[in-house]
Coordinates of C-alpha atoms in Angstrom, one line a residue:
X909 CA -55.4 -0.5 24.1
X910 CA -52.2 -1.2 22.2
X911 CA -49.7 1.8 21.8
X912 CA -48.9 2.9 17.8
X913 CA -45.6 3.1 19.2
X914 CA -45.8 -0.3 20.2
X915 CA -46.8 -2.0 17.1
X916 CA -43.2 -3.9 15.8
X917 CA -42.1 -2.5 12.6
X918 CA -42.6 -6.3 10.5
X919 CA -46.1 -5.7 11.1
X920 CA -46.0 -2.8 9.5
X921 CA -44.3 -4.0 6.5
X922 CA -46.3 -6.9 6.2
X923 CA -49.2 -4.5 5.4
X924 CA -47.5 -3.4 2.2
X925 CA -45.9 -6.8 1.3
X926 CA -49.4 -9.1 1.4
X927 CA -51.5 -7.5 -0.7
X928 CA -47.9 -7.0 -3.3
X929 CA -47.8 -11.0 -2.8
X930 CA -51.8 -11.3 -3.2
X931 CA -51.7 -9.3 -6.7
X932 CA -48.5 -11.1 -7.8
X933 CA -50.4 -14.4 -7.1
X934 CA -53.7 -13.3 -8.8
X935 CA -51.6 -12.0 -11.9
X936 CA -49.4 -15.3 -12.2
X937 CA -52.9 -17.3 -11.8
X938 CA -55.2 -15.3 -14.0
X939 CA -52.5 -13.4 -16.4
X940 CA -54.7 -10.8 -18.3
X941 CA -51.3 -9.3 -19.6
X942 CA -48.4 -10.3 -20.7
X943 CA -45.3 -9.5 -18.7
X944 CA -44.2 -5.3 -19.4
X945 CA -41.0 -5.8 -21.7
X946 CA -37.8 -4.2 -20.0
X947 CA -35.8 -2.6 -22.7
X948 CA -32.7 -3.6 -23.3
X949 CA -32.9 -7.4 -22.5
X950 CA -30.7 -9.2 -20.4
X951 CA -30.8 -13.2 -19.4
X952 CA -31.0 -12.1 -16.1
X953 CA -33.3 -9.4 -16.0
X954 CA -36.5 -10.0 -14.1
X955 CA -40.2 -10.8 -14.7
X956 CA -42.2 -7.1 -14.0
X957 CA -45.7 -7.7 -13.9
X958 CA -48.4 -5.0 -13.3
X959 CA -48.5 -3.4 -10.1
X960 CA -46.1 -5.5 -8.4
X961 CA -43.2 -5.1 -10.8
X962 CA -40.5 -7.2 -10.3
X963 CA -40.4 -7.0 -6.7
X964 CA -40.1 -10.2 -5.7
X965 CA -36.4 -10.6 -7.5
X966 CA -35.5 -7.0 -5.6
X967 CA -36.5 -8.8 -2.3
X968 CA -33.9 -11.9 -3.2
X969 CA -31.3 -9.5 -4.1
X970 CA -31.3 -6.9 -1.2
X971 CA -28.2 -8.5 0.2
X972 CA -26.3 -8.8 -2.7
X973 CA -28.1 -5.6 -5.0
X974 CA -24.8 -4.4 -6.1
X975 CA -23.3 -7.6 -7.5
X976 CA -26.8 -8.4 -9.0
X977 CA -27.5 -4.9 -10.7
X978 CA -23.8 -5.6 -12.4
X979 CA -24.4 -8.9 -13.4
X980 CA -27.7 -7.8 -15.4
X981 CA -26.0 -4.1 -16.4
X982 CA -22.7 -6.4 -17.7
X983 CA -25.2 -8.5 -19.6
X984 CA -27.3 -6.2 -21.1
X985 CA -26.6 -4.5 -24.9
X986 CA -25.9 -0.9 -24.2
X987 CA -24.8 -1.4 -20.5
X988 CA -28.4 -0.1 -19.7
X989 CA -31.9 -1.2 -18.4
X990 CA -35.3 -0.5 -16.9
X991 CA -36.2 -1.8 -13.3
X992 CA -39.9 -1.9 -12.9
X993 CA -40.7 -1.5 -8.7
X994 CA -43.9 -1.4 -7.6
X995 CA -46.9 0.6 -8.7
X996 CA -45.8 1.3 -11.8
X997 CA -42.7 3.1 -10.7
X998 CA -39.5 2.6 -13.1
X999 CA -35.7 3.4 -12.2
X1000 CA -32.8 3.3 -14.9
X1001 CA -29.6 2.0 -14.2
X1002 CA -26.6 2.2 -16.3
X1003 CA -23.0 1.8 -16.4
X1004 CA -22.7 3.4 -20.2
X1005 CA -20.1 6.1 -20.2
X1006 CA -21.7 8.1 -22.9
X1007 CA -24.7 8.4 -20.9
X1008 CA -23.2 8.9 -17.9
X1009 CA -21.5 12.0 -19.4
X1010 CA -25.0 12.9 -21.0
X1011 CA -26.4 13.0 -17.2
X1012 CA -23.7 14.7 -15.5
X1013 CA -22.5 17.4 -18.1
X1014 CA -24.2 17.5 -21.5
X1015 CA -28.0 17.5 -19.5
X1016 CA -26.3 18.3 -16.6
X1017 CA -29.5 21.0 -15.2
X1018 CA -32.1 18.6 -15.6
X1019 CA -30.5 15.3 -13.7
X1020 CA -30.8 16.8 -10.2
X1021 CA -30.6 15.1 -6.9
X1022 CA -34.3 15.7 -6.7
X1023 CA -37.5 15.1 -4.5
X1024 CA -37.2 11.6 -4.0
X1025 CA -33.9 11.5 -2.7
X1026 CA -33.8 14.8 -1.0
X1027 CA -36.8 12.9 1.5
X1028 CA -34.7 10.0 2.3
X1029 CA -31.6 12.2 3.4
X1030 CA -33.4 15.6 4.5
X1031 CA -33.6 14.1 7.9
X1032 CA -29.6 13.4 8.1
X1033 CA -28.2 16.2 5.7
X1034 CA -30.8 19.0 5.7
X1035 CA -30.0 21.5 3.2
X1036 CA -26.5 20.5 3.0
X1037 CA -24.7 20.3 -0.4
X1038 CA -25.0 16.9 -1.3
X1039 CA -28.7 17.0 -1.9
X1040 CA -29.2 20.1 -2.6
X1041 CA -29.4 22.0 -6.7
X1042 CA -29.7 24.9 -8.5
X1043 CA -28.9 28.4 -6.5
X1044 CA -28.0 26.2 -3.2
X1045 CA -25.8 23.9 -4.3
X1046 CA -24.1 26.6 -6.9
X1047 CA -23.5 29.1 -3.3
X1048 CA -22.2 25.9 -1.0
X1049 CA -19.7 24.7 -3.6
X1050 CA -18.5 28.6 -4.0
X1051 CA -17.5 29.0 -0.8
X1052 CA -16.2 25.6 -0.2
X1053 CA -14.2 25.4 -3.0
X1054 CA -11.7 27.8 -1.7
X1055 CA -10.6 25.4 0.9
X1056 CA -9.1 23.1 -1.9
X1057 CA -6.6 25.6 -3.2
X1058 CA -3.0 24.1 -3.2
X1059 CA -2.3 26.0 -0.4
X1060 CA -5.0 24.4 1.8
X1061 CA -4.1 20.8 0.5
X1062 CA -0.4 21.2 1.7
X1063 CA -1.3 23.0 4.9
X1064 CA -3.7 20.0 5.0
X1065 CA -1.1 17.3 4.6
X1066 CA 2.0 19.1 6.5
X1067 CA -0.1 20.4 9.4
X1068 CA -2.7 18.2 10.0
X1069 CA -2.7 14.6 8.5
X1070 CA 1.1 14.2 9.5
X1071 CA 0.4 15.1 12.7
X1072 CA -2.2 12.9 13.1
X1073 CA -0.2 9.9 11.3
X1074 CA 2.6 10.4 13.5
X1075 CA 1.7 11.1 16.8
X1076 CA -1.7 9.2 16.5
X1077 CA -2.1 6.6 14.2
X1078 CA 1.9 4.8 14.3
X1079 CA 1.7 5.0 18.0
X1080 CA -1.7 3.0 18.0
X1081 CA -0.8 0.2 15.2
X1082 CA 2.8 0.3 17.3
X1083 CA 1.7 -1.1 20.2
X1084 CA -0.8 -3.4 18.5
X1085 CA 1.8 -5.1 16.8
X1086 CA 4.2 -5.1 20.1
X1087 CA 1.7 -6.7 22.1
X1088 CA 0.2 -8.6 19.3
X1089 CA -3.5 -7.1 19.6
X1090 CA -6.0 -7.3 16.9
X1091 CA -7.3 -4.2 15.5
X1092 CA -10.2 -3.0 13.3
X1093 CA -8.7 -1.3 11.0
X1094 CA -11.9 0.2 9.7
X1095 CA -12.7 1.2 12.7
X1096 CA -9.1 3.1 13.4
X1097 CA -9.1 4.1 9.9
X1098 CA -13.0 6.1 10.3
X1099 CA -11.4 7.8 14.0
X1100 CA -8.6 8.6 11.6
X1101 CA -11.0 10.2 9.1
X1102 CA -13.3 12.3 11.4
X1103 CA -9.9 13.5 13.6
X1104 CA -8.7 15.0 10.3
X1105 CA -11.8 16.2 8.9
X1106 CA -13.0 18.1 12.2
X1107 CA -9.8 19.6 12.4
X1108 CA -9.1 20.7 8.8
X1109 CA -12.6 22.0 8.4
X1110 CA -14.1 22.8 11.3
X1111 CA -10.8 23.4 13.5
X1112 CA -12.0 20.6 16.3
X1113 CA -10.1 18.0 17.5
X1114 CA -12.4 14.7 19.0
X1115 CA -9.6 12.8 19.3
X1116 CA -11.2 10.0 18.5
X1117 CA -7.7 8.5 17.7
X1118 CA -6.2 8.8 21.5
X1119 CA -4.0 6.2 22.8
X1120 CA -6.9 4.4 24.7
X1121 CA -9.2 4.3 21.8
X1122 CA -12.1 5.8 23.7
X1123 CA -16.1 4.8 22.4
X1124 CA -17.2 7.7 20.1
X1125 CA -20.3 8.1 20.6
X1126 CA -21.1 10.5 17.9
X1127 CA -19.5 8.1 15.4
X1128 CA -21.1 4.9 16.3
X1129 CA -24.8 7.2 16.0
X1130 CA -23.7 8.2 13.0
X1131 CA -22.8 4.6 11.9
X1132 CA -26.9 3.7 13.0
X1133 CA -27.9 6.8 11.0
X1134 CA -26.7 5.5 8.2
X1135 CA -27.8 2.3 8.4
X1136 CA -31.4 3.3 8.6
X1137 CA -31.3 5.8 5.6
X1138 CA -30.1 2.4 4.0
X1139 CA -33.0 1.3 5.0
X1140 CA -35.2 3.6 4.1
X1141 CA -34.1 2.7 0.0
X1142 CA -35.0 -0.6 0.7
X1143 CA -38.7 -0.1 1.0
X1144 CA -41.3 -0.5 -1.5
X1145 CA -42.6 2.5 -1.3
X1146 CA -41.3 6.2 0.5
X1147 CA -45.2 5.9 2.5
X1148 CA -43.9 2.8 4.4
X1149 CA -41.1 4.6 5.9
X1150 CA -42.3 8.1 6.5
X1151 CA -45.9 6.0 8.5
X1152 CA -43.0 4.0 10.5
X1153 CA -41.5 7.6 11.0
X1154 CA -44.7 9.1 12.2
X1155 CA -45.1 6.1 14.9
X1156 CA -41.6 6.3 15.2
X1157 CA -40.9 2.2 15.3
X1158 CA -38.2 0.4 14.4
X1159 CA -35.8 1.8 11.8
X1160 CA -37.1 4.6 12.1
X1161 CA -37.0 4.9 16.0
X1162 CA -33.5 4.1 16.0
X1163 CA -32.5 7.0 13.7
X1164 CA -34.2 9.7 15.3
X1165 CA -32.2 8.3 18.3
X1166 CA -28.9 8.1 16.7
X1167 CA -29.9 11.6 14.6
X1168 CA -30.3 13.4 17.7
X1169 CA -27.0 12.3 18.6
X1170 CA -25.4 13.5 15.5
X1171 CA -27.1 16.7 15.5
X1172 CA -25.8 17.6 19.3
X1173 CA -22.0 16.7 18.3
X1174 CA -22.3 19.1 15.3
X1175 CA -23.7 21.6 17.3
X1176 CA -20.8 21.6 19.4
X1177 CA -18.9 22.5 16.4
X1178 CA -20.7 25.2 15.3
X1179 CA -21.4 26.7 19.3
X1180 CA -17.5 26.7 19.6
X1181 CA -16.5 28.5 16.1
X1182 CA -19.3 30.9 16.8
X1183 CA -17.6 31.9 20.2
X1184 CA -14.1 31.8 18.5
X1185 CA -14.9 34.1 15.0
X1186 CA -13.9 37.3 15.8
X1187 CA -10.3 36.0 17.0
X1188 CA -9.3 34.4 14.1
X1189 CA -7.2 35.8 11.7
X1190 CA -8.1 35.4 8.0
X1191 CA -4.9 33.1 7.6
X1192 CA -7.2 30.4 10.3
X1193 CA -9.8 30.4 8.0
X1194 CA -11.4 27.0 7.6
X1195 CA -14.3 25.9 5.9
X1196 CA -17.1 26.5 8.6
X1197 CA -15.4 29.9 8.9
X1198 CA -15.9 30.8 5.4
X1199 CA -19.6 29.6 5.5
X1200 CA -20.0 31.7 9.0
X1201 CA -18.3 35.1 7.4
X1202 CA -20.3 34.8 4.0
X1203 CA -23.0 35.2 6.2
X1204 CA -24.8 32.1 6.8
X1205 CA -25.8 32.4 10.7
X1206 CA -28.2 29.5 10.9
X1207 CA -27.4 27.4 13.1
X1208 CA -29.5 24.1 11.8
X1209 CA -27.9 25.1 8.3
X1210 CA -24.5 24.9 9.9
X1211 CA -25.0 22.2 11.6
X1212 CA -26.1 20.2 7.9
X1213 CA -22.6 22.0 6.4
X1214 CA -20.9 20.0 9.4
X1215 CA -22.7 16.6 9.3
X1216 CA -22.4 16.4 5.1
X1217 CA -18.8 17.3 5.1
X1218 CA -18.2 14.6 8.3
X1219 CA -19.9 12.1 6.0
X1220 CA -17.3 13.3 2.9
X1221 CA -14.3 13.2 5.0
X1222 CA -14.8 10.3 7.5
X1223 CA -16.7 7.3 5.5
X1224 CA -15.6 7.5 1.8
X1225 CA -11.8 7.6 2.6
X1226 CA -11.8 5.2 5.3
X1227 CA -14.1 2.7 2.5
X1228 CA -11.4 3.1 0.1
X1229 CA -8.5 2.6 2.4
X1230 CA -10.3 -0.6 4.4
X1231 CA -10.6 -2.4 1.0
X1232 CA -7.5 -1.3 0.2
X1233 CA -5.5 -2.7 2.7
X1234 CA -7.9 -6.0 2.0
X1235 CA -6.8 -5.9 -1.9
X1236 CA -3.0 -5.9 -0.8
X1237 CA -3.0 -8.5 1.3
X1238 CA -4.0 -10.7 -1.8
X1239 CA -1.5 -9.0 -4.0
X1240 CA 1.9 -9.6 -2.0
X1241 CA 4.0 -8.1 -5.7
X1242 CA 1.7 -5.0 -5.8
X1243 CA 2.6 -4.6 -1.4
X1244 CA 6.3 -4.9 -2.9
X1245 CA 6.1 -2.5 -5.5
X1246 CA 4.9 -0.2 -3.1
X1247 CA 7.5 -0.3 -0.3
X1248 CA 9.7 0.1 -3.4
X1249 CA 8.6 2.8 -4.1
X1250 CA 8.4 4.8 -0.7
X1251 CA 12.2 3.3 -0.2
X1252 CA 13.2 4.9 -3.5
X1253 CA 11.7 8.3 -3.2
X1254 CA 13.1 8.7 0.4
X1255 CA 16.8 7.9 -0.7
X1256 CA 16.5 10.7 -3.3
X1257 CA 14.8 12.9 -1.5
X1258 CA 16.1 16.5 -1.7
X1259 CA 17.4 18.0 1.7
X1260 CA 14.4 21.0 1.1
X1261 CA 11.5 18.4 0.1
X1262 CA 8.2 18.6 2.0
X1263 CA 6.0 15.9 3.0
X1264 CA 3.4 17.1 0.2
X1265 CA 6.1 16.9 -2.5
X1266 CA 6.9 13.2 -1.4
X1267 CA 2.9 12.5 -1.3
X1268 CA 2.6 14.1 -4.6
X1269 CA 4.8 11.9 -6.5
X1270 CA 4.0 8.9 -5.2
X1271 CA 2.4 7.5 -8.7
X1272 CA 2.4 3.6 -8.1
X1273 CA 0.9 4.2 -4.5
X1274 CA -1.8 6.2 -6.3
X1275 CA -2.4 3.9 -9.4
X1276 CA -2.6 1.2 -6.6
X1277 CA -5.9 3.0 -5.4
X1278 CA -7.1 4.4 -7.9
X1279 CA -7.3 0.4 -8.7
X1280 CA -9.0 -0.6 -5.5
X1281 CA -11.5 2.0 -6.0
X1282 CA -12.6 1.2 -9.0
X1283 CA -13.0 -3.0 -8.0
X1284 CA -14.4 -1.2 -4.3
X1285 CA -15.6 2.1 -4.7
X1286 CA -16.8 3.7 -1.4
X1287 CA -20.2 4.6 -3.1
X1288 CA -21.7 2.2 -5.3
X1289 CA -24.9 3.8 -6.9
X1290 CA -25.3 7.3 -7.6
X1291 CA -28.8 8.5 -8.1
X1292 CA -30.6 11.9 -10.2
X1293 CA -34.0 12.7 -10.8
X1294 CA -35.0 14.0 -14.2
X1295 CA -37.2 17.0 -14.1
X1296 CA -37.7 16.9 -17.8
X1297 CA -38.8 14.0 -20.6
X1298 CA -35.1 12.9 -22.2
X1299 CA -33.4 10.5 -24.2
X1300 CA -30.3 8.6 -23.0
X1301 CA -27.4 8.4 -25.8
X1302 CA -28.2 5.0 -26.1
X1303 CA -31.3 5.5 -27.2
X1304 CA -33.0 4.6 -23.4
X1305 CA -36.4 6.4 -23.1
X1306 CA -36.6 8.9 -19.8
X1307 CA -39.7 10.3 -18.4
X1308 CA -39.8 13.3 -16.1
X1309 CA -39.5 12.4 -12.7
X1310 CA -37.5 8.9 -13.1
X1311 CA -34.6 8.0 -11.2
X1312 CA -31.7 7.4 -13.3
X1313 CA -28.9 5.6 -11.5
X1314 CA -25.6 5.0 -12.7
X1315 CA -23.3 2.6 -11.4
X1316 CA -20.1 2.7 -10.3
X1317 CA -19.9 -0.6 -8.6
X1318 CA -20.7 -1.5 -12.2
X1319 CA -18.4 0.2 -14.8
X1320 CA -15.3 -1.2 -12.5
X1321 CA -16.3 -4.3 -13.4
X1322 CA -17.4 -4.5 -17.1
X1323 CA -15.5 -6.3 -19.4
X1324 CA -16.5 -4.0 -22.2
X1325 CA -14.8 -0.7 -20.2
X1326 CA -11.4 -2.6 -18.6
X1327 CA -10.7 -5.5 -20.5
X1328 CA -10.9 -9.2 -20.3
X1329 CA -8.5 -8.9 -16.9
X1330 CA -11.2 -6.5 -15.2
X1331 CA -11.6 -9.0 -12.1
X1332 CA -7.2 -8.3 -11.7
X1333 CA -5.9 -6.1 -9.0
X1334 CA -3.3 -4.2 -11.8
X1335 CA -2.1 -0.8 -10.9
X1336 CA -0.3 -0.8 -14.2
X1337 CA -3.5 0.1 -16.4
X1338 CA -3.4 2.8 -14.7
X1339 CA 0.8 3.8 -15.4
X1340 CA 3.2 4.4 -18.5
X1341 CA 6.8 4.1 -18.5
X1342 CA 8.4 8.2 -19.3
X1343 CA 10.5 7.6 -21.9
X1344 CA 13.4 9.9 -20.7
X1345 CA 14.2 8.2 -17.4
X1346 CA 12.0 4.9 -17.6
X1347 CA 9.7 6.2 -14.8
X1348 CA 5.9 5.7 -13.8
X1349 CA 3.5 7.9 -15.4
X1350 CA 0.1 8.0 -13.7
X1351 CA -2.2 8.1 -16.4
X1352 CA -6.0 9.0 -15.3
X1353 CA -9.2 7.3 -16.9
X1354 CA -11.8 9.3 -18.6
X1355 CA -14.0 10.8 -15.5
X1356 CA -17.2 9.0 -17.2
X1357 CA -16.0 5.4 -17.5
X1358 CA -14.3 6.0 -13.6
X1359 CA -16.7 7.9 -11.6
X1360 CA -15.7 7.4 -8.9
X1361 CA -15.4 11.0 -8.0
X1362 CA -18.5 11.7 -10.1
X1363 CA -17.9 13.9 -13.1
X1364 CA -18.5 17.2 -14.5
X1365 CA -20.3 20.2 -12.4
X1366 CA -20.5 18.0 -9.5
X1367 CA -16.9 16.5 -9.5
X1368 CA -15.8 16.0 -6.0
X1369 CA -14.1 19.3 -4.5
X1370 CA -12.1 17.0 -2.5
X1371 CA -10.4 14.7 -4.7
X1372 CA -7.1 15.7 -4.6
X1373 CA -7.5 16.0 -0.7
X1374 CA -8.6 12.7 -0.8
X1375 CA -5.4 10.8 -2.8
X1376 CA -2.9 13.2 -1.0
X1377 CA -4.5 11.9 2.5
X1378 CA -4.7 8.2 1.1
X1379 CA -1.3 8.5 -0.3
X1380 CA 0.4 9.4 3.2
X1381 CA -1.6 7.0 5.2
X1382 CA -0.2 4.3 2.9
X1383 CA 2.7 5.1 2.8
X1384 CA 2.9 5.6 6.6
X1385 CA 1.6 2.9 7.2
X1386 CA 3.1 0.3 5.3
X1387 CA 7.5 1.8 5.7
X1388 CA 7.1 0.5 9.1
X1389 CA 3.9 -2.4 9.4
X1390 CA 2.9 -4.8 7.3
X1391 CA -1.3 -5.4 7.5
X1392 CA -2.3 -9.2 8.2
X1393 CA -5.9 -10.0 8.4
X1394 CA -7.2 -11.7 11.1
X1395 CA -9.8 -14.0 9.5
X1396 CA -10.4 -17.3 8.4
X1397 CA -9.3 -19.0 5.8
X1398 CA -11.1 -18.5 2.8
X1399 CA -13.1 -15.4 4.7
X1400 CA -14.7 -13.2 1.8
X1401 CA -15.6 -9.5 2.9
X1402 CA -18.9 -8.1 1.6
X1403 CA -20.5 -4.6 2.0
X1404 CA -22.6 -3.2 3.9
X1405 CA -24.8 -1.1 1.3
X1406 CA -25.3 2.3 3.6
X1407 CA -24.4 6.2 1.9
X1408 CA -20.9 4.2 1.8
X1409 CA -19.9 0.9 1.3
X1410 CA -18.2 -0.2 4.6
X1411 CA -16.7 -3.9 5.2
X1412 CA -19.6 -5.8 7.4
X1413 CA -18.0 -6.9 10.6
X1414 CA -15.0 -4.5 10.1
X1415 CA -11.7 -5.5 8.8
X1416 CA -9.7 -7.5 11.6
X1417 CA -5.9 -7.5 11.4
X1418 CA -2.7 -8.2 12.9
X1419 CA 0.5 -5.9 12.4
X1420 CA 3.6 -6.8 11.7
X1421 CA 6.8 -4.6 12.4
X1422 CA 9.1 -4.0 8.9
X1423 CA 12.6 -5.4 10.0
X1424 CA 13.5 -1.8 8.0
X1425 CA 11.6 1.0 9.2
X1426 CA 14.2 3.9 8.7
X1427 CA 11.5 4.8 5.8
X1428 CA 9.9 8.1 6.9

């Protein structure tokens, strides 16, 4: 007799996706309806017909869903429209700023993170804040919010990514460009990430970034995790998944693998402040501290606070900065605008200037990212569940319990919100000239046409952290290397659609030493 366990996991989807193909047939053969009108219209929305929706299009799209969701968002009349799945489920996508802002602040307490996605993460996040509402998530951003006080930032910078960059992160690319090694910089940029997250908010130090560049096993687990959350999206319906959980095949069986692995190394973490909280001064308070002394003493619920903030810290800055550097290798003028800029600040610096001063100022460095972010942000979709019947600004129908997704992939790249020149790498939309010294002014966007950083109650806590961070590893980076990829001609990068939209295959490179390097 033949194992559950042991049944591969195609046959399992092929349950769900012949009797989808049998209806779709039967309907296209014998049509006893006329195809469900999607509201607005596009030229490239798809066909939805009764119970299998428009499946068959999602399944030619799955590797390029982001770039086909904009295509029929960009193409549609109020940047709006109605994706009909199967069973007569519907999910709303928009990249509309007016009802973006409707979502995420004027009807803010009824677009919640909700059942639906609450299942797909509850395995990987728990009850940690990212998809968690109401009382929970109003407690967890209390207490977290005091370690993004200006105080924390700069300790943050001085004490901890400095360190880091300098001892760590120059001595690595150093000897890859003396001995002329390749390097994945996505790869060196995510040990970067968790080095600096562990240690600024848990007070750990993997040291994932040591000279030898040792396997981290907790990060490539977490890498799987992710993938198979991914996954997870990408089914017709939540039953396939969870009945692949149960016999724990395939996707499945690989992330309660990879889980467990994750869950260990954040135990660790927690295990070790535990032992060390009644030594430490309130002056070493950190941000698994704070959740420990407000009296949180559950150690699964710690261990979610460590694994959601890991994800915060290590993927979305290391996303950003990979397609970054992959933006400014095609923009050699924006590279020397740049050093430009780094040269000039550090001969004027002021004999009493910090490091976070420096970072501060930097506005071309941070126009120049806050441009890559918006062609590349590191997430893509962002999802809420209404709890109660609505009515989007633009007029779009929404019925309790839909999934209303807006787009950030998307709104970088409309026309209608950036211009004719949206497809151009120009950090100077985002700068003004000051008219008393004929400086660079950054000038921010309107949080609901860049979300980016989401908007409104649930604006990320760590967005400042996040640009100072960015900020010095750029600038770091590029006073004494300049970043060559190590790819074919005409190579085009594409994402890997997981909780943060990595580079597939990683980002090879060569570095190459500045002929100046007195910068920093």
């Amino acid at each position: 007799m033949v194992e559950l366990s042991q049944i591969p996991s195609w046959t399992i989807s092929l349950l769900f996706i012949l009797p989808l193909l049998g209806l779709y047939l039967f309907n296209t053969i014998f049509p006893t309806k006329k195809p469900i009108p999607s509201r607005p219209a596009s030229p490239y929305l798809p066909k939805s017909y009764p119970v299998v929706g428009s499946v068959l299009a999602i399944l030619e799209h799955l590797d390029d869903l982001s770039d086909w969701i904009t295509t029929i968002l960009n193409t549609s009349p109020s940047l709006t429209f109605t994706l009909f799945q199967p069973f007569g489920r519907r999910q709303i996508f928009t990249a509309n700023p007016a009802n973006v802002e409707h979502m995420l602040k004027t009807k803010f307490p009824i677009y919640q993170k909700g059942g639906f996605f609450r299942s797909i993460f509850e395995d990987l996040l728990g009850r940690g804040i990212f998809i968690v509402d109401d009382s929970e998530w109003k407690s967890q951003r209390q207490i977290a919010s005091h370690e993004f006080n200006t105080k924390s930032l700069r300790k943050f910078i001085e004490d901890v990514v400095d360190t880091e960059l300098n001892n760590r992160l120059i001595p690595v690319l150093s000897d890859a460009a003396r001995n002329g090694t390749v390097l994945d910089l996505q790869d060196i940029l995510q040990r970067f990430g968790l080095d600096n997250i562990s240690q600024i908010a848990f007070g750990y130090d993997p040291e994932c970034l040591a000279p030898s560049l040792p396997e981290v096993r907790f990060s490539i687990a977490f890498d799987q995790a992710e993938l198979s959350i991914a996954q997870r999206f990408k089914t017709f319906t939540p039953i396939q998944w969870k009945i692949k959980r149960y016999l724990n095949v395939g996707s499945e069986k690989r992330f309660k693998e990879a889980n467990t692995v994750v869950r260990e190394f954040a135990r660790i973490i927690v295990r070790d402040k535990q032992k060390d909280l009644d030594t430490l001064s309130d002056r070493e308070t950190d941000l698994l501290s704070r959740f420990l002394k407000s009296g949180h003493q559950d150690e699964d619920f710690l261990i979610d606070i460590v694994i959601s903030f890991i994800l915060a810290g290590r993927d979305t800055t290391s996303s950003a900065l990979t397609w970054f550097f992959w933006l400014l290798s095609k923009n050699p003028e924006v590279e020397k605008n740049i050093v430009s800029e780094i040269t000039k600040m550090k001969d004027g610096e002021k004999i009493d200037s910090s490091v976070f001063d420096d970072v501060k100022h930097m506005s071309y460095i941070h126009a120049s990212l806050s441009e890559s972010m918006r062609l590349h942000p590191p997430v893509e979709f962002d999802s809420k569940q209404v709890i109660a019947d609505d009515t989007l600004p633009d007029g779009t129908e929404v019925k309790k319990g839909t999934i209303v997704t807006y787009v950030p992939y998307a709104m970088g790249r409309s026309e209608r919100l950036w211009g004719e020149d949206w497809a151009e790498f120009k950090p100077e939309r985002w700068l003004e000239r000051e008219q008393d010294d004929g400086e660079w002014r950054y000038v921010p966007r309107d949080p609901y046409t860049y979300t980016v950083f989401q908007a409104g109650p649930r604006i990320c806590l760590g967005k400042d952290m996040a640009y100072l961070q960015m900020k010095r590893i750029v600038a770091g980076i590029l006073t004494q290397f300049k970043v060559v990829p190590a790819v074919a001609e005409g190579f085009r990068p594409v994402s890997i659609r997981g909780t943060t939209a990595k580079m597939k295959g990683g980002f090879p490179v060569r570095l190459e030493q500045r002929i100046h390097s007195n910068i920093i």
